Short mmCIF file of the C-alpha atoms (twelve columns), coordinates in Angstrom:
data_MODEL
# 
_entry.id   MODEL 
# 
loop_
_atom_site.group_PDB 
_atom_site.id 
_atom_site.type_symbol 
_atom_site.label_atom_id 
_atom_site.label_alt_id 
_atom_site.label_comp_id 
_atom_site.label_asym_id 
_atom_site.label_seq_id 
_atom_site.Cartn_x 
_atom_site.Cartn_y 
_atom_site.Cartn_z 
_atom_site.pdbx_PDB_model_num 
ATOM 1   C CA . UNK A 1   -0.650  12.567  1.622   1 
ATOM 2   C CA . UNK A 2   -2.391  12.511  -1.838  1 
ATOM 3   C CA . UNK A 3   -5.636  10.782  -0.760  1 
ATOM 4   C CA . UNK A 4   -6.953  7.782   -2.027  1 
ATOM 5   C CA . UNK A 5   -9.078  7.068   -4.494  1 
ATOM 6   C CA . UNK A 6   -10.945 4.397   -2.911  1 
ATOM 7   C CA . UNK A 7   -13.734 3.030   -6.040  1 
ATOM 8   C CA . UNK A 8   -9.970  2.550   -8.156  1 
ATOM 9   C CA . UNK A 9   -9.494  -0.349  -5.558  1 
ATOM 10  C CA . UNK A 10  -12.854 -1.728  -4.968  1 
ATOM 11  C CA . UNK A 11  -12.788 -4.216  -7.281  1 
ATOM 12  C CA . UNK A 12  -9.875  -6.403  -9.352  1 
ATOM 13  C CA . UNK A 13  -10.115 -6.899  -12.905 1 
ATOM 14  C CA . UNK A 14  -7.846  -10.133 -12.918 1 
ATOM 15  C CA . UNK A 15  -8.069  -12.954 -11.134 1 
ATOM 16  C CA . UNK A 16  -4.531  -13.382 -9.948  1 
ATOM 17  C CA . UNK A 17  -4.713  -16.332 -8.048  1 
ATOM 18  C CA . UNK A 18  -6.137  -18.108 -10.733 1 
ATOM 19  C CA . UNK A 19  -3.461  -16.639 -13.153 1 
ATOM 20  C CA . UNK A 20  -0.805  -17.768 -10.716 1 
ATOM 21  C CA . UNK A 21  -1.986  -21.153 -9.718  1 
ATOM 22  C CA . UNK A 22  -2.244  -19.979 -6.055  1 
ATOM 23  C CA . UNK A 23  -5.488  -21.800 -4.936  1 
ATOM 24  C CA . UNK A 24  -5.302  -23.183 -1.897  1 
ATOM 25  C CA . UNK A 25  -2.334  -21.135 -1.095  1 
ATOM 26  C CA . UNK A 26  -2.088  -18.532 2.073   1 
ATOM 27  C CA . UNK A 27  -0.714  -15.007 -0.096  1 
ATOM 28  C CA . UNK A 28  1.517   -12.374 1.353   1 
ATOM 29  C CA . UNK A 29  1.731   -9.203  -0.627  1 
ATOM 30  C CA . UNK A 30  4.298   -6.480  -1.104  1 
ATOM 31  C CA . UNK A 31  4.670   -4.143  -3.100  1 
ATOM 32  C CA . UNK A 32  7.637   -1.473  -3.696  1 
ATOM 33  C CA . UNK A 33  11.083  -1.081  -4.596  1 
ATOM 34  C CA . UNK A 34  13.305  -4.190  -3.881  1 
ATOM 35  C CA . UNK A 35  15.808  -1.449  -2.245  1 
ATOM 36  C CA . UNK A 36  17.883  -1.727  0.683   1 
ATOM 37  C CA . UNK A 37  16.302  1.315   2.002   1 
ATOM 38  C CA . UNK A 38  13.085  -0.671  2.074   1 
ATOM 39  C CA . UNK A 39  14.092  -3.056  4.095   1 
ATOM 40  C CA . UNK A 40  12.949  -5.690  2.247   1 
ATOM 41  C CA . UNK A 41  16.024  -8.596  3.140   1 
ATOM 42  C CA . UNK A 42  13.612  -8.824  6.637   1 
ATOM 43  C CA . UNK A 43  10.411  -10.232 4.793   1 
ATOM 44  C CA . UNK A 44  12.665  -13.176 3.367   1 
ATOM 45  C CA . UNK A 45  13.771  -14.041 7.280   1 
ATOM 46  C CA . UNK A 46  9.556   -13.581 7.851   1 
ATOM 47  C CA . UNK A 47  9.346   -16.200 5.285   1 
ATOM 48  C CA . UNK A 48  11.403  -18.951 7.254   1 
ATOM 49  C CA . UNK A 49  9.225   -18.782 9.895   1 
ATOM 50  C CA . UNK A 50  5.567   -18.849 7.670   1 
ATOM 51  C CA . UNK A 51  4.224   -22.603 7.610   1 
ATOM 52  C CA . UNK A 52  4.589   -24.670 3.963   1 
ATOM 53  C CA . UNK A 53  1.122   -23.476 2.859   1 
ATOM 54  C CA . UNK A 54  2.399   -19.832 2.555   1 
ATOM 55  C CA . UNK A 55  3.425   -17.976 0.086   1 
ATOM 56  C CA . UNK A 56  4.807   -14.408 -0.793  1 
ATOM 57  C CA . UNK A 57  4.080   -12.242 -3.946  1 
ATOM 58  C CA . UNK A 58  6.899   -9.734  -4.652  1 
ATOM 59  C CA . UNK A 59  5.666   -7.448  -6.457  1 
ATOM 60  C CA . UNK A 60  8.487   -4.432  -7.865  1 
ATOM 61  C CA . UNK A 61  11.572  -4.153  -8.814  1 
ATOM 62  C CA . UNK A 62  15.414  -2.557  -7.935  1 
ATOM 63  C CA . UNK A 63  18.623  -2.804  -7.386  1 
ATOM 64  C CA . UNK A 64  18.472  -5.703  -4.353  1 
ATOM 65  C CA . UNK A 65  16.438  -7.913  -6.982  1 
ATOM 66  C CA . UNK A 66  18.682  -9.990  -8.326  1 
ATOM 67  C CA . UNK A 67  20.405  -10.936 -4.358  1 
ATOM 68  C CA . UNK A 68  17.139  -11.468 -3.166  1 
ATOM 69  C CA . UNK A 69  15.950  -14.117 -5.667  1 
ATOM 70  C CA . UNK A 70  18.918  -15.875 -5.672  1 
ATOM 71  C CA . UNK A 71  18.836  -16.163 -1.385  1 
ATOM 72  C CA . UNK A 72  15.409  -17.441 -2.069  1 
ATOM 73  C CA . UNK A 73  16.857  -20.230 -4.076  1 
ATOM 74  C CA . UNK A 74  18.712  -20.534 -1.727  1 
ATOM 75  C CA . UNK A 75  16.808  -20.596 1.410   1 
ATOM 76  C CA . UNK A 76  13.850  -22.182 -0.488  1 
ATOM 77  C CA . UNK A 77  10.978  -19.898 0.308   1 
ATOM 78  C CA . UNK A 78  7.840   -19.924 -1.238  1 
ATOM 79  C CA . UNK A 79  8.170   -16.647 -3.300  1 
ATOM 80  C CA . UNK A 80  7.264   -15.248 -6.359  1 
ATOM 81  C CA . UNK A 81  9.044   -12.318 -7.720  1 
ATOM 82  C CA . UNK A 82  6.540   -10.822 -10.501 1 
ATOM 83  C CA . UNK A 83  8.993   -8.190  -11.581 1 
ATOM 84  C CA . UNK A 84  7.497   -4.529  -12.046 1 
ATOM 85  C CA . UNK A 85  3.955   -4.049  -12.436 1 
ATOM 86  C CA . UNK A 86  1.523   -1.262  -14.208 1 
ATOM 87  C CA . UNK A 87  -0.364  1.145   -11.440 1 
ATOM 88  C CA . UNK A 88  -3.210  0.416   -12.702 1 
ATOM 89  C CA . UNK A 89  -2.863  -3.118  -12.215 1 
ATOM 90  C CA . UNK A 90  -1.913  -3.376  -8.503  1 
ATOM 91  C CA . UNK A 91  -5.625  -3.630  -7.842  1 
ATOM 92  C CA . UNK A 92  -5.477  -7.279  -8.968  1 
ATOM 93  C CA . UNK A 93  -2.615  -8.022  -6.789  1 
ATOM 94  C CA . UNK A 94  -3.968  -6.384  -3.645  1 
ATOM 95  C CA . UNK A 95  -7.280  -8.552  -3.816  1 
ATOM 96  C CA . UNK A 96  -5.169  -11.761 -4.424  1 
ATOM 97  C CA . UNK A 97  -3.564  -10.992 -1.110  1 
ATOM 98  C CA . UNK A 98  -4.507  -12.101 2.781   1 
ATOM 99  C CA . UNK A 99  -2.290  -10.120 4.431   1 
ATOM 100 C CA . UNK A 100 0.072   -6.680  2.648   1 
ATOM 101 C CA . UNK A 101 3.676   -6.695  4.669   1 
ATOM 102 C CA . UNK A 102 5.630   -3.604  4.807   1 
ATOM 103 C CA . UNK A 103 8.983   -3.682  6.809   1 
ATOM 104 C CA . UNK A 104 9.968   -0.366  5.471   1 
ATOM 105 C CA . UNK A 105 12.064  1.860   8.058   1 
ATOM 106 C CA . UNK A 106 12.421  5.229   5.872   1 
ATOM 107 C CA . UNK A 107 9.339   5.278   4.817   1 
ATOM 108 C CA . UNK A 108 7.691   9.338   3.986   1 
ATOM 109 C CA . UNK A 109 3.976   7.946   3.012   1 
ATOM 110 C CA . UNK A 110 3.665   4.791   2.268   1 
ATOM 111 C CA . UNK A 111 0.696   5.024   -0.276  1 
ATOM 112 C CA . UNK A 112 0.522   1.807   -0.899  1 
ATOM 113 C CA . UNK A 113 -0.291  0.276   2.684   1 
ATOM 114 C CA . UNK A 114 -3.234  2.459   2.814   1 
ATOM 115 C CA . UNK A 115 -4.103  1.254   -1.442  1 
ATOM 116 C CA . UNK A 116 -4.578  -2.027  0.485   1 
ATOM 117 C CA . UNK A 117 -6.657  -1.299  3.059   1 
ATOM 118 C CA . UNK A 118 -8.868  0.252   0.478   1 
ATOM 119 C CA . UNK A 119 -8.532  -3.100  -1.300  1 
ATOM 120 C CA . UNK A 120 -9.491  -4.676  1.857   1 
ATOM 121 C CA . UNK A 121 -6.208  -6.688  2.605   1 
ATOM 122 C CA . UNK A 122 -5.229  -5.669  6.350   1 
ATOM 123 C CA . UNK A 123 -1.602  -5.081  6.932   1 
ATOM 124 C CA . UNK A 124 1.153   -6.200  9.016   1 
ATOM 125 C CA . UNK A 125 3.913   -3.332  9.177   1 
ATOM 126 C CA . UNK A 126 6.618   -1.811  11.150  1 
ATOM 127 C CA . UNK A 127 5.793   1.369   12.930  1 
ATOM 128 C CA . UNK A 128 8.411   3.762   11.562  1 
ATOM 129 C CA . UNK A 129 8.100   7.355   10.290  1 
ATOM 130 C CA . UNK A 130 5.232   7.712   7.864   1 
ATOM 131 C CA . UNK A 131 3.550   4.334   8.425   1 
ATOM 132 C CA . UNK A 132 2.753   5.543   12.300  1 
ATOM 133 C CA . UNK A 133 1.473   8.424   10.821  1 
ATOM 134 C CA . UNK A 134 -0.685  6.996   7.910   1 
ATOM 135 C CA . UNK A 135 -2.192  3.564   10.228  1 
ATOM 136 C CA . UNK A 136 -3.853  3.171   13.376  1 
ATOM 137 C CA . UNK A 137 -3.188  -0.139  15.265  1 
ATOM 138 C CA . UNK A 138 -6.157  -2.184  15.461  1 
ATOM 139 C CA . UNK A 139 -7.673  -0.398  12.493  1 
ATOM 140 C CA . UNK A 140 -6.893  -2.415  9.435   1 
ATOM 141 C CA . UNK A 141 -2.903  -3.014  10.408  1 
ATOM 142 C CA . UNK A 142 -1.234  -4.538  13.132  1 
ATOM 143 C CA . UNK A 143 1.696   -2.603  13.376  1 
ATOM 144 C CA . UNK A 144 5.206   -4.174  14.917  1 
ATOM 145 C CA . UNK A 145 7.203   -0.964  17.083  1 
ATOM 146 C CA . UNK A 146 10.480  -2.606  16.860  1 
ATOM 147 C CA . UNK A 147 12.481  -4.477  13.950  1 
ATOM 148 C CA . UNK A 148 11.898  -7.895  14.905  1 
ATOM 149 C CA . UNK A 149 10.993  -10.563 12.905  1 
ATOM 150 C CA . UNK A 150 9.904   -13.089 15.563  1 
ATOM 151 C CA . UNK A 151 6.868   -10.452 16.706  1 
ATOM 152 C CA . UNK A 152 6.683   -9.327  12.841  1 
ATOM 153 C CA . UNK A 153 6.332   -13.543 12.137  1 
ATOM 154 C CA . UNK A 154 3.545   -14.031 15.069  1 
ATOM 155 C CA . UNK A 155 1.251   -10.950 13.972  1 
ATOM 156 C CA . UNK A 156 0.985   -12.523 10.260  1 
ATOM 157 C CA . UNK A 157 0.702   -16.248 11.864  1 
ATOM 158 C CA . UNK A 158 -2.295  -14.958 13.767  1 
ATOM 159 C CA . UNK A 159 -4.396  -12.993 11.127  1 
ATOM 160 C CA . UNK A 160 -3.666  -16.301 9.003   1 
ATOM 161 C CA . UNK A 161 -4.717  -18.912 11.755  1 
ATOM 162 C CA . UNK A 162 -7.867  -17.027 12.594  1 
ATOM 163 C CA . UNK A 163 -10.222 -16.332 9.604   1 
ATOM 164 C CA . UNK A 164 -12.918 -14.058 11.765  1 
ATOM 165 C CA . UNK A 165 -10.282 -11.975 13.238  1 
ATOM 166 C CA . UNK A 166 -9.295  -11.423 9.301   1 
ATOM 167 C CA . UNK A 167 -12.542 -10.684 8.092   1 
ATOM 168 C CA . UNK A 168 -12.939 -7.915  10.422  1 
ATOM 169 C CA . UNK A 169 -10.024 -6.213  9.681   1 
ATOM 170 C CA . UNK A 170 -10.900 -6.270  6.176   1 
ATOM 171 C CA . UNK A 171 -13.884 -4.328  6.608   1 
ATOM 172 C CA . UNK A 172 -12.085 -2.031  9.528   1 
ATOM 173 C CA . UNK A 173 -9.224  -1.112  6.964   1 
ATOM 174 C CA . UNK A 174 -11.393 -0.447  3.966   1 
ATOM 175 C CA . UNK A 175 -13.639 2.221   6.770   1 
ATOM 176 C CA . UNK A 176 -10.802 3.351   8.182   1 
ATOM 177 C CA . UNK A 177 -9.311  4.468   4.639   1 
ATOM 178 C CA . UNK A 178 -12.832 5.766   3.687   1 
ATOM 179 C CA . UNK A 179 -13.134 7.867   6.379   1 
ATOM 180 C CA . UNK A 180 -9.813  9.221   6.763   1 
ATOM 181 C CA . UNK A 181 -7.891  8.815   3.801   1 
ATOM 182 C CA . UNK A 182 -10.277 8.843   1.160   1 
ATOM 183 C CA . UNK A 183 -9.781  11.452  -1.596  1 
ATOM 184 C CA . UNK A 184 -12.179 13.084  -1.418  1 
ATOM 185 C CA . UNK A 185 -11.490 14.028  2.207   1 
ATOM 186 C CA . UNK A 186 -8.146  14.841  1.847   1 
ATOM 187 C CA . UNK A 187 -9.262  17.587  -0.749  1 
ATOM 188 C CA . UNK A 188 -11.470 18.985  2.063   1 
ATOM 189 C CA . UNK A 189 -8.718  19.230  4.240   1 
ATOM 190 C CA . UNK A 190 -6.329  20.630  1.594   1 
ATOM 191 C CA . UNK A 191 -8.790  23.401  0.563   1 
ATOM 192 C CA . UNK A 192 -9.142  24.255  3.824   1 
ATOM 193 C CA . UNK A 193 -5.319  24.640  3.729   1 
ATOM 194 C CA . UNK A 194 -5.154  26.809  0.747   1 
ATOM 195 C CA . UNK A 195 -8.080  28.719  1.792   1 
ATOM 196 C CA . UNK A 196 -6.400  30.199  5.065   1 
ATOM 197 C CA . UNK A 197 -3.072  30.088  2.987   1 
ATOM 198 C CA . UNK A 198 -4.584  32.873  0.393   1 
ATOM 199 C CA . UNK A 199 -6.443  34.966  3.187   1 
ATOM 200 C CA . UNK A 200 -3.005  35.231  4.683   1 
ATOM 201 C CA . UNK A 201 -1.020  35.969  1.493   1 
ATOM 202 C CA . UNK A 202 0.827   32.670  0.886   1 
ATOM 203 C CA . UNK A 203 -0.354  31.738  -2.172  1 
ATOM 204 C CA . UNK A 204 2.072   29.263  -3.364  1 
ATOM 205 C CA . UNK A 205 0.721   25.700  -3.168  1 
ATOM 206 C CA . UNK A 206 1.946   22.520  -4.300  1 
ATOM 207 C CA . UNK A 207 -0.336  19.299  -5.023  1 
ATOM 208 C CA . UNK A 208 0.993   15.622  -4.581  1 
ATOM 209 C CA . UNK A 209 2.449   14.240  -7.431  1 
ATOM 210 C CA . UNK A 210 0.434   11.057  -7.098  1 
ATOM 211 C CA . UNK A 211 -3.048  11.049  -8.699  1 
ATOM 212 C CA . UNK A 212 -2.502  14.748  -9.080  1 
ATOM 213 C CA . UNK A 213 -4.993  14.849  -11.881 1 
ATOM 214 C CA . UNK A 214 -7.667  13.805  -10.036 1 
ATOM 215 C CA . UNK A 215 -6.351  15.412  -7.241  1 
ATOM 216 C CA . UNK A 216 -6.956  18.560  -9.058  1 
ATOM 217 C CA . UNK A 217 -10.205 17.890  -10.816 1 
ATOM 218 C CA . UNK A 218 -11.446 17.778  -7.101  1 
ATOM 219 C CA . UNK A 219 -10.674 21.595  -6.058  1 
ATOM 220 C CA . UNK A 220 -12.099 24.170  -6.879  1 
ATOM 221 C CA . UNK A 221 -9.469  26.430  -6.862  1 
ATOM 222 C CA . UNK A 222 -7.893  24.355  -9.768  1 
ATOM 223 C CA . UNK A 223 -10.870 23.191  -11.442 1 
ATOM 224 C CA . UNK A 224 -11.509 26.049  -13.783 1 
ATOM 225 C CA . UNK A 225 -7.749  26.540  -14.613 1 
ATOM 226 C CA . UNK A 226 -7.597  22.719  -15.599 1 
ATOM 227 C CA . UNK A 227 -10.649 23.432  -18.503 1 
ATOM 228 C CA . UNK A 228 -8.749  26.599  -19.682 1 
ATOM 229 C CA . UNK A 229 -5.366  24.861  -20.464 1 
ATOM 230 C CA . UNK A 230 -7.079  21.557  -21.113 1 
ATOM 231 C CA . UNK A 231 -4.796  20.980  -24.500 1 
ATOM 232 C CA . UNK A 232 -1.364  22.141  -22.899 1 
ATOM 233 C CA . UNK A 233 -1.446  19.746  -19.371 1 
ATOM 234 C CA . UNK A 234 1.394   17.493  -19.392 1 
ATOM 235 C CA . UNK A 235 0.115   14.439  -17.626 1 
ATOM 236 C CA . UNK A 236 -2.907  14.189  -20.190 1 
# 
């Protein structure tokens, strides 16, 4: 995992529920490819089963777009499909949210469930692959062990109904990401890594492609080499 760089999410730049017209409004989030490999045909049957009041931001876009909007119409769910958005705007969109839902079942990482924890929006997610590896139950998330949407529906209808429970895991997800996922600790861990890597002869490395930059800018090993070849780095 790349790390997070937690002060990038500490604090929106646009109100987007004011932008949106969303006050009063109980906001699901997600954010990712509208794939079939994301799974993202189960958040719409989630939807039926959220009260008026609730709404869902979809926030990406992909192949299953078009098929999903038009069973929206369909259905009539409260959603809002914002098309693709900048990185460096997701920020806004995380802090707009009560609750990030991720029903991904392929899932390698899944960077952005931890981007909003750091943003301070708990999470309601499936426990498949890299999201059991990445959350902690209890700790920010409330994660679902089996595809089902009734026990996927009841998780977000509690964290919505009960406003102290929500507030805590806020401020549990944001430590949790801090202390375990933060950048800056995932470059300890990394150097540690290449450390025993070199002593042993294996020097070939690779660094996440994510954030790689300041990935890099972090670590020692790299930080002199990045100064030298300043003028020829791709990503600049």
């Amino acid at each position: 995992p790349t790390g997070i760089d937690t002060e990038t999410f500490s604090k929106p730049k646009r109100d987007i529920r004011k932008m949106l017209n969303l006050k009063g409004k109980k906001v699901l989030l997600y954010v990712g490819r509208l794939a079939k490999e994301k799974n993202v045909s189960f958040l719409l049957e989630v939807m039926k089963r959220m009260e008026k009041g609730v709404l869902l931001l979809m926030v990406g876009d992909g192949p299953e777009r078009e098929r999903l909007e038009e069973k929206a119409r369909e259905e009539r769910l409260n959603i809002i499909f914002t098309g693709r958005v900048p990185r460096e705007e997701l920020v806004d969109f995380y802090h707009a949210a009560d609750i990030f839902v991720f029903a991904s079942l392929t899932e390698t990482q899944g960077l952005v469930v931890l981007e909003s924890l750091s943003s301070g929006t708990p999470v309601v997610a499936i426990a498949r692959k890299g999201i059991k590896n990445v959350l902690e139950n209890g700790r920010g998330a409330l994660l679902i062990n089996e595809e089902n949407v009734d026990a996927f529906s009841e998780k977000v209808k509690m964290l919505l109904q009960d406003e102290k429970l929500l507030e805590r895991m806020r401020e549990e997800g944001k430590k949790y990401v801090h202390e375990k996922w933060a950048m800056d600790v995932m470059v300890e861990k990394l150097e540690k890594v290449y450390e025993e890597a070199i002593e042993e002869g294996k020097i070939d490395v690779s660094i996440p492609v994510i954030n790689m930059r300041k990935f890099m800018e972090r670590m020692r090993f790299f930080k002199e080499a990045l100064e030298v070849f300043e003028d020829l780095i791709w990503w600049r």
